[in-house]
Short mmCIF file of C-alpha atoms and ligand atoms in Angstrom, two decimals:
data_model
loop_
_atom_site.label_atom_id
_atom_site.label_comp_id
_atom_site.label_asym_id
_atom_site.label_seq_id
_atom_site.Cartn_x
_atom_site.Cartn_y
_atom_site.Cartn_z
CA TRP A 1 93.56 87.93 117.26
CA THR A 2 94.50 90.74 114.97
CA SER A 3 96.28 93.69 116.41
CA LEU A 4 97.75 96.81 114.89
CA ASP A 5 99.45 99.55 116.90
CA PHE A 6 98.00 97.99 120.08
CA GLN A 7 94.43 98.03 118.89
CA THR A 8 93.42 94.41 119.27
CA ILE A 9 90.44 92.67 117.78
CA LEU A 10 89.23 89.16 118.41
CA LYS A 11 87.47 87.64 115.43
CA TRP A 12 85.82 84.32 114.88
CA THR A 13 83.94 82.67 112.08
CA VAL A 14 80.67 80.83 112.39
CA GLU A 15 78.64 78.36 110.41
CA GLU A 16 75.27 79.54 111.68
CA SER A 17 74.75 83.17 112.44
CA GLU A 18 71.72 83.07 114.76
CA HIS A 19 73.86 82.83 117.88
CA THR A 20 74.98 85.40 120.33
CA TYR A 21 78.41 84.86 121.76
CA THR A 22 80.09 84.96 125.09
CA VAL A 23 83.79 85.64 125.18
CA MET A 24 85.42 84.32 128.29
CA TYR A 25 88.97 85.35 128.66
CA SER A 26 91.66 85.01 131.19
CA GLU A 27 94.98 86.61 131.85
CA ASN A 28 97.98 84.31 131.78
CA THR A 29 97.90 80.59 131.32
CA GLU A 30 96.32 79.53 134.60
CA GLN A 31 92.67 79.65 133.74
CA THR A 32 91.60 80.89 137.13
CA ASN A 33 88.46 82.83 136.74
CA PRO A 34 87.14 83.32 133.23
CA ARG A 35 84.93 86.38 133.12
CA LYS A 36 82.06 87.07 130.86
CA ARG A 37 82.80 89.75 128.34
CA GLU A 38 81.87 93.18 129.57
CA ASN A 39 84.15 95.49 127.73
CA LEU A 40 87.37 93.87 126.71
CA GLY A 41 88.86 97.19 125.68
CA LYS A 42 88.60 98.94 129.02
CA ILE A 43 90.32 96.36 131.14
CA PHE A 44 92.78 95.08 128.59
CA CYS A 45 96.33 95.39 129.83
CA LEU A 46 99.03 95.44 127.19
CA HIS A 47 101.64 93.51 129.11
CA ARG A 48 99.60 90.41 129.94
CA ASN A 49 99.03 87.14 128.14
CA TYR A 50 95.42 86.57 127.20
CA GLU A 51 93.50 83.48 126.35
CA ALA A 52 89.94 83.53 125.15
CA ASP A 53 87.15 81.00 124.87
CA ILE A 54 84.37 82.00 122.52
CA ARG A 55 81.07 80.28 123.17
CA ALA A 56 77.97 80.36 121.02
CA ASP A 57 74.92 81.09 123.21
CA SER A 58 71.48 80.69 121.87
CA ASP A 59 68.04 80.42 123.40
CA HIS A 60 67.19 78.21 120.53
CA LEU A 61 69.90 75.70 121.49
CA ALA A 62 69.04 75.95 125.19
CA ASP A 63 65.36 75.28 124.47
CA LYS A 64 66.20 72.35 122.31
CA PHE A 65 68.89 70.66 124.37
CA GLY A 66 68.45 72.11 127.87
CA LEU A 67 70.80 74.30 129.84
CA ASP A 68 73.31 71.52 130.37
CA TYR A 69 73.96 71.46 126.66
CA ASP A 70 77.62 71.76 125.82
CA PHE A 71 77.46 74.87 123.66
CA PRO A 72 79.77 75.01 120.68
CA HIS A 73 82.89 76.93 121.52
CA THR A 74 86.41 77.58 120.36
CA TYR A 75 89.64 78.69 122.01
CA ALA A 76 91.68 81.59 120.75
CA PRO A 77 95.43 81.09 121.10
CA MET A 78 97.31 82.92 123.81
CA PHE A 79 97.98 86.53 122.89
CA ASN A 80 100.23 89.16 124.37
CA PRO A 81 99.48 92.61 122.93
CA TYR A 82 102.75 94.17 124.00
CA LYS A 83 104.79 91.45 122.33
CA GLU A 84 102.62 90.58 119.36
CA SER A 85 100.73 93.64 118.15
CA ASN A 86 101.83 94.58 114.64
CA ILE A 87 103.39 98.00 114.21
CA SER A 88 102.39 100.03 111.18
CA ALA A 89 104.76 101.87 108.86
CA LEU A 90 106.65 104.88 110.18
CA GLU A 91 107.08 108.20 108.42
CA PHE A 92 110.33 110.08 108.23
CA SER A 93 112.06 113.02 106.61
CA ILE A 94 115.67 113.32 105.49
CA THR A 95 117.95 116.20 106.40
CA ASP A 96 121.45 116.58 104.98
CA VAL A 97 124.12 117.25 107.58
CA ASP A 98 127.11 117.18 105.27
CA GLU A 99 128.10 115.37 102.10
CA GLY A 100 128.50 112.00 103.79
CA THR A 101 125.87 112.24 106.55
CA VAL A 102 122.10 112.57 106.80
CA ILE A 103 119.67 112.59 109.71
CA LEU A 104 116.40 110.71 109.40
CA ASN A 105 113.70 112.34 111.50
CA ILE A 106 111.25 109.54 112.28
CA THR A 107 107.68 110.19 113.45
CA HIS A 108 105.60 107.60 115.30
CA PRO A 109 102.12 106.35 114.47
CA LEU A 110 99.41 107.12 117.01
CA THR A 111 97.65 104.32 118.84
CA SER A 112 94.05 104.31 119.99
CA ILE A 113 95.19 104.38 123.61
CA THR A 114 94.85 107.60 125.54
CA VAL A 115 96.45 108.46 128.85
CA GLY A 116 95.20 111.55 130.66
CA GLY A 117 93.34 112.61 127.50
CA LYS A 118 96.48 112.42 125.37
CA GLN A 119 96.60 109.96 122.50
CA GLN A 120 99.68 107.78 122.86
CA THR A 121 102.16 107.04 120.10
CA ILE A 122 103.85 103.66 119.74
CA LYS A 123 106.92 105.33 121.27
CA ASP A 124 104.94 106.30 124.39
CA ILE A 125 104.02 102.65 124.81
CA LEU A 126 107.17 100.82 123.75
CA LYS A 127 109.50 103.46 125.25
CA ASN A 128 113.11 102.30 125.17
CA ASP A 129 112.18 98.93 123.70
CA LEU A 130 111.57 100.73 120.42
CA LYS A 131 114.52 100.87 118.03
CA TYR A 132 114.56 101.59 114.32
CA LYS A 133 115.83 99.48 111.47
CA ILE A 134 117.06 101.47 108.50
CA ILE A 135 117.80 100.02 105.06
CA TYR A 136 119.61 102.20 102.60
CA SER A 137 121.22 101.81 99.23
CA LYS A 138 122.92 103.92 96.61
CA SER A 139 120.32 104.52 93.97
CA GLY A 140 120.85 102.29 90.99
CA SER A 141 122.89 99.78 93.01
CA THR A 142 121.52 96.58 94.51
CA GLY A 143 123.81 96.55 97.57
CA GLU A 144 121.74 97.34 100.66
CA LYS A 145 123.09 98.41 104.01
CA TYR A 146 121.37 98.06 107.38
CA LYS A 147 121.56 100.15 110.47
CA ILE A 148 119.83 99.88 113.82
CA ALA A 149 119.18 103.23 115.49
CA ASP A 150 118.13 103.91 119.08
CA SER A 151 116.84 107.41 118.48
CA SER A 152 114.04 108.71 116.27
CA SER A 153 116.57 111.26 115.08
CA ALA A 154 118.81 108.71 113.39
CA GLU A 155 122.13 109.65 111.87
CA VAL A 156 123.40 107.71 108.87
CA SER A 157 127.02 108.47 108.03
CA GLY A 158 129.66 107.14 105.68
CA LEU A 159 127.68 107.93 102.54
CA ASP A 160 129.54 108.65 99.32
CA ALA A 161 129.62 112.38 98.70
CA GLY A 162 127.14 113.64 96.15
CA GLN A 163 125.59 110.23 95.55
CA SER A 164 121.87 109.76 95.65
CA TYR A 165 120.68 107.33 98.35
CA CYS A 166 117.31 105.79 99.13
CA PHE A 167 116.13 104.96 102.65
CA MET A 168 113.43 102.86 104.31
CA VAL A 169 112.65 102.66 108.01
CA ALA A 170 110.76 100.19 110.20
CA ALA A 171 110.07 99.93 113.90
CA PHE A 172 112.33 97.28 115.44
CA ILE A 173 111.71 95.79 118.88
CA PRO A 174 114.59 93.45 119.76
CA SER A 175 113.04 92.51 123.11
CA ARG A 176 110.19 90.72 121.31
CA PRO A 177 110.23 87.20 119.89
CA LYS A 178 111.89 87.11 116.45
CA ALA A 179 108.66 86.75 114.47
CA THR A 180 107.17 90.01 115.76
CA GLN A 181 110.28 92.20 116.10
CA LEU A 182 109.92 94.14 112.89
CA GLY A 183 107.16 96.62 112.04
CA ALA A 184 105.96 97.39 108.53
CA TRP A 185 108.45 99.07 106.23
CA SER A 186 107.93 102.74 105.43
CA THR A 187 107.72 103.96 101.87
CA GLN A 188 111.09 104.62 100.31
CA GLN A 189 112.51 108.12 100.37
CA CYS A 190 115.57 109.28 98.50
CA ARG A 191 118.20 111.92 98.99
CA ARG A 192 119.07 113.59 95.72
CA GLY A 193 122.72 113.38 94.81
CA ASP A 194 123.99 116.72 93.55
CA THR A 195 127.55 117.24 92.40
CA HIS A 196 128.24 113.95 90.66
CA PHE A 197 124.99 113.49 88.85
CA THR A 198 126.80 112.13 85.79
CA GLN A 199 127.70 108.92 87.65
CA ASP A 200 124.07 107.94 87.81
CA LEU A 201 123.39 108.24 84.10
CA SER A 202 122.58 105.10 82.21
CA LEU A 203 124.17 104.09 78.93
CA GLY A 204 121.05 105.22 77.09
CA ALA A 205 121.31 108.69 78.60
CA TRP A 206 124.97 108.91 77.58
CA VAL A 207 124.14 107.91 73.98
CA GLY A 208 121.43 110.59 73.98
CA ILE A 209 123.77 113.28 75.28
CA ILE A 210 126.49 112.42 72.75
CA PHE A 211 123.92 112.40 69.95
CA ILE A 212 122.64 115.85 70.95
CA LEU A 213 126.19 117.21 71.23
CA ILE A 214 127.12 115.92 67.75
CA THR A 215 123.90 117.39 66.31
CA VAL A 216 124.62 120.76 67.91
CA ILE A 217 128.18 120.75 66.57
CA ILE A 218 127.03 119.84 63.03
CA VAL A 219 124.34 122.54 63.07
CA PHE A 220 126.86 125.06 64.36
CA ILE A 221 129.44 124.20 61.68
CA THR A 222 126.83 124.21 58.90
CA THR A 223 125.35 127.57 59.87
CA THR A 224 128.83 129.07 60.28
CA ILE A 225 129.83 127.95 56.80
CA LEU A 226 126.56 129.17 55.26
CA CYS A 227 126.75 132.54 57.01
CA CYS A 228 130.37 133.06 55.97
CA ARG A 229 129.55 132.32 52.32
CA ARG A 230 126.58 134.67 52.33
CA ASN A 231 128.54 137.45 54.04
CA HIS A 232 131.31 136.98 51.55
CA LYS A 233 128.82 137.29 48.65
CA ARG A 234 127.12 140.36 50.11
CA HIS A 235 130.51 141.92 50.67
CA LYS A 236 131.28 141.39 46.99
CA ASN A 237 127.91 142.86 45.95
CA ILE A 238 128.50 145.93 48.05
CA GLN A 239 131.89 146.35 46.54
CA THR A 240 130.52 146.14 42.99
CA ALA A 241 127.67 148.47 43.88
CA GLU A 242 130.11 150.95 45.25
CA SER A 243 132.45 150.74 42.34
CA SER A 244 129.65 151.47 39.90
CA ALA A 245 128.27 154.34 41.86
CA PRO A 246 128.33 157.67 40.15
CA ILE A 247 130.98 160.00 41.47
C1 LIG B 1 100.59 90.83 111.84
O1 LIG B 1 100.78 90.94 110.45
C2 LIG B 1 101.01 89.70 109.79
C3 LIG B 1 101.32 89.99 108.36
O2 LIG B 1 100.38 90.82 107.78
C4 LIG B 1 99.79 88.80 109.97
O3 LIG B 1 100.04 87.57 109.35
C5 LIG B 1 99.55 88.60 111.45
O4 LIG B 1 98.39 87.84 111.65
C6 LIG B 1 99.41 89.93 112.15
N1 LIG B 1 99.31 89.71 113.58
C7 LIG B 1 98.40 90.30 114.34
C8 LIG B 1 98.45 89.97 115.77
O5 LIG B 1 97.58 91.09 113.88
C1 LIG B 2 111.00 116.04 113.08
O1 LIG B 2 109.71 116.10 112.49
C2 LIG B 2 108.71 116.60 113.35
C3 LIG B 2 107.37 116.49 112.65
O2 LIG B 2 107.47 116.54 111.27
C4 LIG B 2 109.06 118.04 113.72
O3 LIG B 2 108.08 118.55 114.59
C5 LIG B 2 110.43 118.05 114.40
O4 LIG B 2 110.81 119.37 114.66
C6 LIG B 2 111.47 117.41 113.50
N1 LIG B 2 112.70 117.30 114.24
C7 LIG B 2 113.90 117.57 113.68
C8 LIG B 2 115.08 117.34 114.56
O5 LIG B 2 114.01 117.97 112.53
#
């Protein structure tokens, strides 16, 4: 079984490819009445446990060994879409509330399931079972903080004023078994720190800034001295010119 955002696919591998296949599947563990595959998608119910038995059918094998032949087959493990489908990465935007607080506005991936013509999001399907795990860290620091949010409009407070922070979000479904609770992590998004930008500068940047400052000061002093000397000279020249002017 592979399943992403409740779209579930049953795959199998074969040694010989001339077969056709019959997928018999049953809901729950009691194998009551395996049905031949008609359209798995239409009658698939997210909340049930499914087991499948994939059988290779082939006229060639039937001709050779008769209809009583025990066709090669394999069992797929039990699968529960609601509990085991992987959840893809979420998208979100960051809004500043005040210096120490932001709101992450999380949007939900669409599934291939439609209800009344409307394509359902993972939130429509998981409803209140869907929570959000947020990881955030001050940029440049390795210390990460976690937060679990109930709402897709998740507030993160207690941030250091003016610091730049980076955030990642994933769907989190605590009602599921541990192994399938967490969806894929989103890409990282950062809030730009503003007022205290100097705290984020590396040593290299500081050396650069000091170097530039010293250069500017030297250039300033040198040009000042040169200008003063030249002005002084010109002043003298004017004076001599004036003194020798005919009266
Ligand atoms: C979910 O994703 C993991 C990691 O990519 C993968 O190993 C697993 O088979 C997937 N499960 C399903 C049901 O698709
Ligand atoms: C969250 O984002 C969605 C889509 O980008 C937008 O329609 C909605 O208004 C936003 N909500 C808030 C509270 O900003």
